[in-house]
PDB file of C-alpha atoms in Angstrom:
ATOM      1  CA  UNK A 306      39.148 129.007 177.001  1.00  0.00           C
ATOM      2  CA  UNK A 307      41.555 131.873 177.036  1.00  0.00           C
ATOM      3  CA  UNK A 308      42.217 134.015 174.072  1.00  0.00           C
ATOM      4  CA  UNK A 309      45.853 133.948 172.636  1.00  0.00           C
ATOM      5  CA  UNK A 310      46.491 137.564 173.912  1.00  0.00           C
ATOM      6  CA  UNK A 311      45.262 136.390 177.302  1.00  0.00           C
ATOM      7  CA  UNK A 312      47.781 133.404 177.293  1.00  0.00           C
ATOM      8  CA  UNK A 313      50.522 135.839 176.302  1.00  0.00           C
ATOM      9  CA  UNK A 314      49.542 138.105 179.204  1.00  0.00           C
ATOM     10  CA  UNK A 315      49.614 135.299 181.727  1.00  0.00           C
ATOM     11  CA  UNK A 316      52.988 134.076 180.446  1.00  0.00           C
ATOM     12  CA  UNK A 317      54.379 137.804 181.083  1.00  0.00           C
ATOM     13  CA  UNK A 318      52.873 137.560 184.560  1.00  0.00           C
ATOM     14  CA  UNK A 319      54.588 134.109 185.002  1.00  0.00           C
ATOM     15  CA  UNK A 320      57.935 135.671 183.926  1.00  0.00           C
ATOM     16  CA  UNK A 321      57.463 138.281 186.680  1.00  0.00           C
ATOM     17  CA  UNK A 322      56.573 135.471 189.119  1.00  0.00           C
ATOM     18  CA  UNK A 323      59.881 133.716 188.248  1.00  0.00           C
ATOM     19  CA  UNK A 324      61.939 136.671 189.214  1.00  0.00           C
ATOM     20  CA  UNK A 325      60.027 136.985 192.692  1.00  0.00           C
ATOM     21  CA  UNK A 326      61.820 134.721 195.279  1.00  0.00           C
ATOM     22  CA  UNK A 327      58.752 134.769 197.489  1.00  0.00           C
ATOM     23  CA  UNK A 328      56.719 132.679 195.015  1.00  0.00           C
ATOM     24  CA  UNK A 329      56.407 128.949 195.946  1.00  0.00           C
ATOM     25  CA  UNK A 330      57.948 126.707 193.301  1.00  0.00           C
ATOM     26  CA  UNK A 331      54.960 124.370 193.217  1.00  0.00           C
ATOM     27  CA  UNK A 332      52.647 127.351 192.464  1.00  0.00           C
ATOM     28  CA  UNK A 333      55.026 128.521 189.683  1.00  0.00           C
ATOM     29  CA  UNK A 334      55.224 124.946 188.236  1.00  0.00           C
ATOM     30  CA  UNK A 335      51.440 124.503 188.267  1.00  0.00           C
ATOM     31  CA  UNK A 336      50.925 128.008 186.724  1.00  0.00           C
ATOM     32  CA  UNK A 337      53.513 127.226 183.952  1.00  0.00           C
ATOM     33  CA  UNK A 338      51.832 123.911 183.214  1.00  0.00           C
ATOM     34  CA  UNK A 339      48.342 125.419 182.875  1.00  0.00           C
ATOM     35  CA  UNK A 340      49.547 128.191 180.536  1.00  0.00           C
ATOM     36  CA  UNK A 341      51.427 125.667 178.384  1.00  0.00           C
ATOM     37  CA  UNK A 342      48.153 123.465 178.317  1.00  0.00           C
ATOM     38  CA  UNK A 343      46.104 126.479 177.163  1.00  0.00           C
ATOM     39  CA  UNK A 344      48.614 127.431 174.514  1.00  0.00           C
ATOM     40  CA  UNK A 345      48.694 123.833 173.246  1.00  0.00           C
ATOM     41  CA  UNK A 346      44.951 123.796 172.836  1.00  0.00           C
ATOM     42  CA  UNK A 347      44.998 127.240 171.207  1.00  0.00           C
ATOM     43  CA  UNK A 348      47.774 126.211 168.882  1.00  0.00           C
ATOM     44  CA  UNK A 349      45.742 123.047 167.684  1.00  0.00           C
ATOM     45  CA  UNK A 350      42.685 125.274 167.212  1.00  0.00           C
ATOM     46  CA  UNK A 351      44.664 127.772 165.061  1.00  0.00           C
ATOM     47  CA  UNK A 352      46.278 124.839 163.102  1.00  0.00           C
ATOM     48  CA  UNK A 353      42.855 123.365 162.309  1.00  0.00           C
ATOM     49  CA  UNK A 354      41.657 126.743 161.015  1.00  0.00           C
ATOM     50  CA  UNK A 355      44.859 127.347 159.005  1.00  0.00           C
ATOM     51  CA  UNK A 356      44.544 123.771 157.520  1.00  0.00           C
ATOM     52  CA  UNK A 357      40.916 124.422 156.470  1.00  0.00           C
ATOM     53  CA  UNK A 358      41.849 127.874 154.985  1.00  0.00           C
ATOM     54  CA  UNK A 359      44.822 126.274 153.043  1.00  0.00           C
ATOM     55  CA  UNK A 360      42.353 123.641 151.668  1.00  0.00           C
ATOM     56  CA  UNK A 361      40.062 126.345 150.561  1.00  0.00           C
ATOM     57  CA  UNK A 362      42.898 128.115 148.765  1.00  0.00           C
ATOM     58  CA  UNK A 363      43.915 124.888 147.041  1.00  0.00           C
ATOM     59  CA  UNK A 364      40.309 124.331 145.855  1.00  0.00           C
ATOM     60  CA  UNK A 365      40.123 127.931 144.582  1.00  0.00           C
ATOM     61  CA  UNK A 366      43.465 127.506 142.753  1.00  0.00           C
ATOM     62  CA  UNK A 367      42.230 124.409 141.102  1.00  0.00           C
ATOM     63  CA  UNK A 368      38.929 126.150 140.131  1.00  0.00           C
ATOM     64  CA  UNK A 369      40.783 128.976 138.754  1.00  0.00           C
ATOM     65  CA  UNK A 370      42.973 126.557 136.742  1.00  0.00           C
ATOM     66  CA  UNK A 371      39.880 124.712 135.532  1.00  0.00           C
ATOM     67  CA  UNK A 372      38.027 127.989 134.451  1.00  0.00           C
ATOM     68  CA  UNK A 373      41.305 129.351 132.703  1.00  0.00           C
ATOM     69  CA  UNK A 374      41.474 126.101 130.703  1.00  0.00           C
ATOM     70  CA  UNK A 375      37.822 126.415 129.946  1.00  0.00           C
ATOM     71  CA  UNK A 376      38.159 130.072 128.870  1.00  0.00           C
ATOM     72  CA  UNK A 377      41.023 129.164 126.549  1.00  0.00           C
ATOM     73  CA  UNK A 378      39.006 126.399 125.013  1.00  0.00           C
ATOM     74  CA  UNK A 379      36.016 128.673 124.391  1.00  0.00           C
ATOM     75  CA  UNK A 380      38.374 131.335 122.833  1.00  0.00           C
ATOM     76  CA  UNK A 381      39.842 128.899 120.500  1.00  0.00           C
ATOM     77  CA  UNK A 382      36.486 127.520 119.526  1.00  0.00           C
ATOM     78  CA  UNK A 383      35.317 131.052 118.884  1.00  0.00           C
ATOM     79  CA  UNK A 384      38.323 131.983 116.830  1.00  0.00           C
ATOM     80  CA  UNK A 385      37.960 128.711 114.752  1.00  0.00           C
ATOM     81  CA  UNK A 386      34.310 129.351 113.968  1.00  0.00           C
ATOM     82  CA  UNK A 387      34.903 132.953 113.124  1.00  0.00           C
ATOM     83  CA  UNK A 388      37.920 131.883 110.760  1.00  0.00           C
ATOM     84  CA  UNK A 389      35.797 129.257 109.192  1.00  0.00           C
ATOM     85  CA  UNK A 390      33.007 131.676 108.377  1.00  0.00           C
ATOM     86  CA  UNK A 391      35.470 134.375 107.121  1.00  0.00           C
ATOM     87  CA  UNK A 392      37.234 131.773 104.959  1.00  0.00           C
ATOM     88  CA  UNK A 393      33.875 130.525 103.444  1.00  0.00           C
ATOM     89  CA  UNK A 394      32.854 134.147 102.649  1.00  0.00           C
ATOM     90  CA  UNK A 395      36.206 134.838 100.954  1.00  0.00           C
ATOM     91  CA  UNK A 396      36.099 131.621  98.970  1.00  0.00           C
ATOM     92  CA  UNK A 397      32.652 132.535  97.695  1.00  0.00           C
ATOM     93  CA  UNK A 398      33.744 136.075  97.138  1.00  0.00           C
ATOM     94  CA  UNK A 399      31.021 137.536  99.482  1.00  0.00           C
ATOM     95  CA  UNK A 400      32.258 140.655 101.301  1.00  0.00           C
ATOM     96  CA  UNK A 401      28.868 141.644 102.954  1.00  0.00           C
ATOM     97  CA  UNK A 402      25.977 139.513 104.071  1.00  0.00           C
ATOM     98  CA  UNK A 403      22.863 140.405 105.870  1.00  0.00           C
ATOM     99  CA  UNK A 404      20.431 137.954 107.660  1.00  0.00           C
ATOM    100  CA  UNK A 405      17.403 138.616 109.841  1.00  0.00           C
ATOM    101  CA  UNK A 406      19.513 138.487 112.913  1.00  0.00           C
ATOM    102  CA  UNK A 407      22.879 139.934 112.033  1.00  0.00           C
ATOM    103  CA  UNK A 408      25.141 141.684 109.400  1.00  0.00           C
ATOM    104  CA  UNK A 409      28.485 140.372 108.335  1.00  0.00           C
ATOM    105  CA  UNK A 410      31.178 142.140 106.489  1.00  0.00           C
ATOM    106  CA  UNK A 411      34.865 141.526 105.622  1.00  0.00           C
ATOM    107  CA  UNK A 412      36.759 144.755 106.029  1.00  0.00           C
ATOM    108  CA  UNK A 413      40.369 145.912 106.214  1.00  0.00           C
ATOM    109  CA  UNK A 414      41.970 146.196 109.728  1.00  0.00           C
ATOM    110  CA  UNK A 415      43.981 149.254 110.782  1.00  0.00           C
ATOM    111  CA  UNK A 416      47.556 149.071 109.532  1.00  0.00           C
ATOM    112  CA  UNK A 417      50.042 147.276 111.722  1.00  0.00           C
ATOM    113  CA  UNK A 418      53.724 147.079 111.834  1.00  0.00           C
ATOM    114  CA  UNK A 419      55.772 144.057 110.432  1.00  0.00           C
ATOM    115  CA  UNK A 420      59.422 144.016 111.468  1.00  0.00           C
ATOM    116  CA  UNK A 421      61.677 142.711 108.778  1.00  0.00           C
ATOM    117  CA  UNK A 422      65.129 143.337 110.293  1.00  0.00           C
ATOM    118  CA  UNK A 423      65.138 144.719 113.871  1.00  0.00           C
ATOM    119  CA  UNK A 424      68.871 145.248 113.805  1.00  0.00           C
ATOM    120  CA  UNK A 425      68.407 147.997 111.172  1.00  0.00           C
ATOM    121  CA  UNK A 426      65.901 149.953 113.104  1.00  0.00           C
ATOM    122  CA  UNK A 427      67.348 153.546 114.145  1.00  0.00           C
ATOM    123  CA  UNK A 428      68.069 153.948 117.855  1.00  0.00           C
ATOM    124  CA  UNK A 429      65.609 156.822 118.171  1.00  0.00           C
ATOM    125  CA  UNK A 430      62.844 154.126 118.081  1.00  0.00           C
ATOM    126  CA  UNK A 431      64.177 152.004 120.782  1.00  0.00           C
ATOM    127  CA  UNK A 432      63.069 152.341 124.401  1.00  0.00           C
ATOM    128  CA  UNK A 433      65.867 152.057 126.886  1.00  0.00           C
ATOM    129  CA  UNK A 434      65.049 150.060 130.063  1.00  0.00           C
ATOM    130  CA  UNK A 435      66.492 150.302 133.562  1.00  0.00           C
ATOM    131  CA  UNK A 436      68.509 147.402 134.509  1.00  0.00           C
ATOM    132  CA  UNK A 437      66.747 144.687 136.770  1.00  0.00           C
ATOM    133  CA  UNK A 438      68.466 142.990 139.770  1.00  0.00           C
ATOM    134  CA  UNK A 439      68.974 139.245 139.417  1.00  0.00           C
ATOM    135  CA  UNK A 440      68.376 138.451 143.051  1.00  0.00           C
ATOM    136  CA  UNK A 441      68.808 134.716 142.695  1.00  0.00           C
ATOM    137  CA  UNK A 442      72.251 135.007 141.258  1.00  0.00           C
ATOM    138  CA  UNK A 443      73.367 137.701 143.603  1.00  0.00           C
ATOM    139  CA  UNK A 444      72.149 135.572 146.698  1.00  0.00           C
ATOM    140  CA  UNK A 445      74.198 132.601 145.373  1.00  0.00           C
ATOM    141  CA  UNK A 446      77.386 134.887 144.899  1.00  0.00           C
ATOM    142  CA  UNK A 447      76.921 136.527 148.434  1.00  0.00           C
ATOM    143  CA  UNK A 448      76.592 133.118 150.066  1.00  0.00           C
ATOM    144  CA  UNK A 449      79.664 131.862 148.189  1.00  0.00           C
ATOM    145  CA  UNK A 450      81.840 134.923 148.936  1.00  0.00           C
ATOM    146  CA  UNK A 451      80.192 137.210 151.570  1.00  0.00           C
ATOM    147  CA  UNK A 452      83.442 139.271 152.035  1.00  0.00           C
ATOM    148  CA  UNK A 453      83.453 140.389 148.473  1.00  0.00           C
ATOM    149  CA  UNK A 454      79.908 141.863 149.009  1.00  0.00           C
ATOM    150  CA  UNK A 455      80.610 143.452 152.466  1.00  0.00           C
ATOM    151  CA  UNK A 456      78.658 146.805 152.653  1.00  0.00           C
ATOM    152  CA  UNK A 457      76.744 145.938 149.440  1.00  0.00           C
ATOM    153  CA  UNK A 458      74.612 142.909 150.192  1.00  0.00           C
ATOM    154  CA  UNK A 459      74.316 140.325 152.794  1.00  0.00           C
ATOM    155  CA  UNK A 460      72.352 137.262 153.609  1.00  0.00           C
ATOM    156  CA  UNK A 461      69.647 137.338 156.205  1.00  0.00           C
ATOM    157  CA  UNK A 462      67.918 134.626 158.116  1.00  0.00           C
ATOM    158  CA  UNK A 463      64.398 134.914 159.205  1.00  0.00           C
ATOM    159  CA  UNK A 464      61.940 132.647 160.973  1.00  0.00           C
ATOM    160  CA  UNK A 465      58.406 131.603 160.451  1.00  0.00           C
ATOM    161  CA  UNK A 466      55.939 129.169 161.917  1.00  0.00           C
ATOM    162  CA  UNK A 467      55.747 125.765 160.411  1.00  0.00           C
ATOM    163  CA  UNK A 468      52.769 123.610 161.174  1.00  0.00           C
ATOM    164  CA  UNK A 469      53.042 119.867 160.254  1.00  0.00           C
TER     165      UNK A 469
END
């Protein structure tokens, strides 16, 4: 079985044969048929590999989703247990506790900021941000009125292989 680049090379040779008036039409037709047959076999092989890889990607995505959910559940359980222990210690007015395995204490966290009215904060504390392009809206407007955006933006049409 030929490699894909070898099939491409044979096709280029066939193109040169097509321009040569001395080449018999039957030879040309037979060569074309064999190249197309090789390409069809190679295309099917590639498609099987692509299908298998896409299946693996889907399995990995589902596993990532499952593990993310599991991580979230475990974090929530951890937080729930920690809050229960903290609340019990506070209710019993126990700020420190020492066992054979661990030490527990309720202590103050570093100070944090609580915004009461953001509109009253002076401008010197605000961080300006660069504008971000709304590509979806711009595409719709360029499609609707391409002359208005001449020299600014345009639509483009690309191609890609679809395997069904």
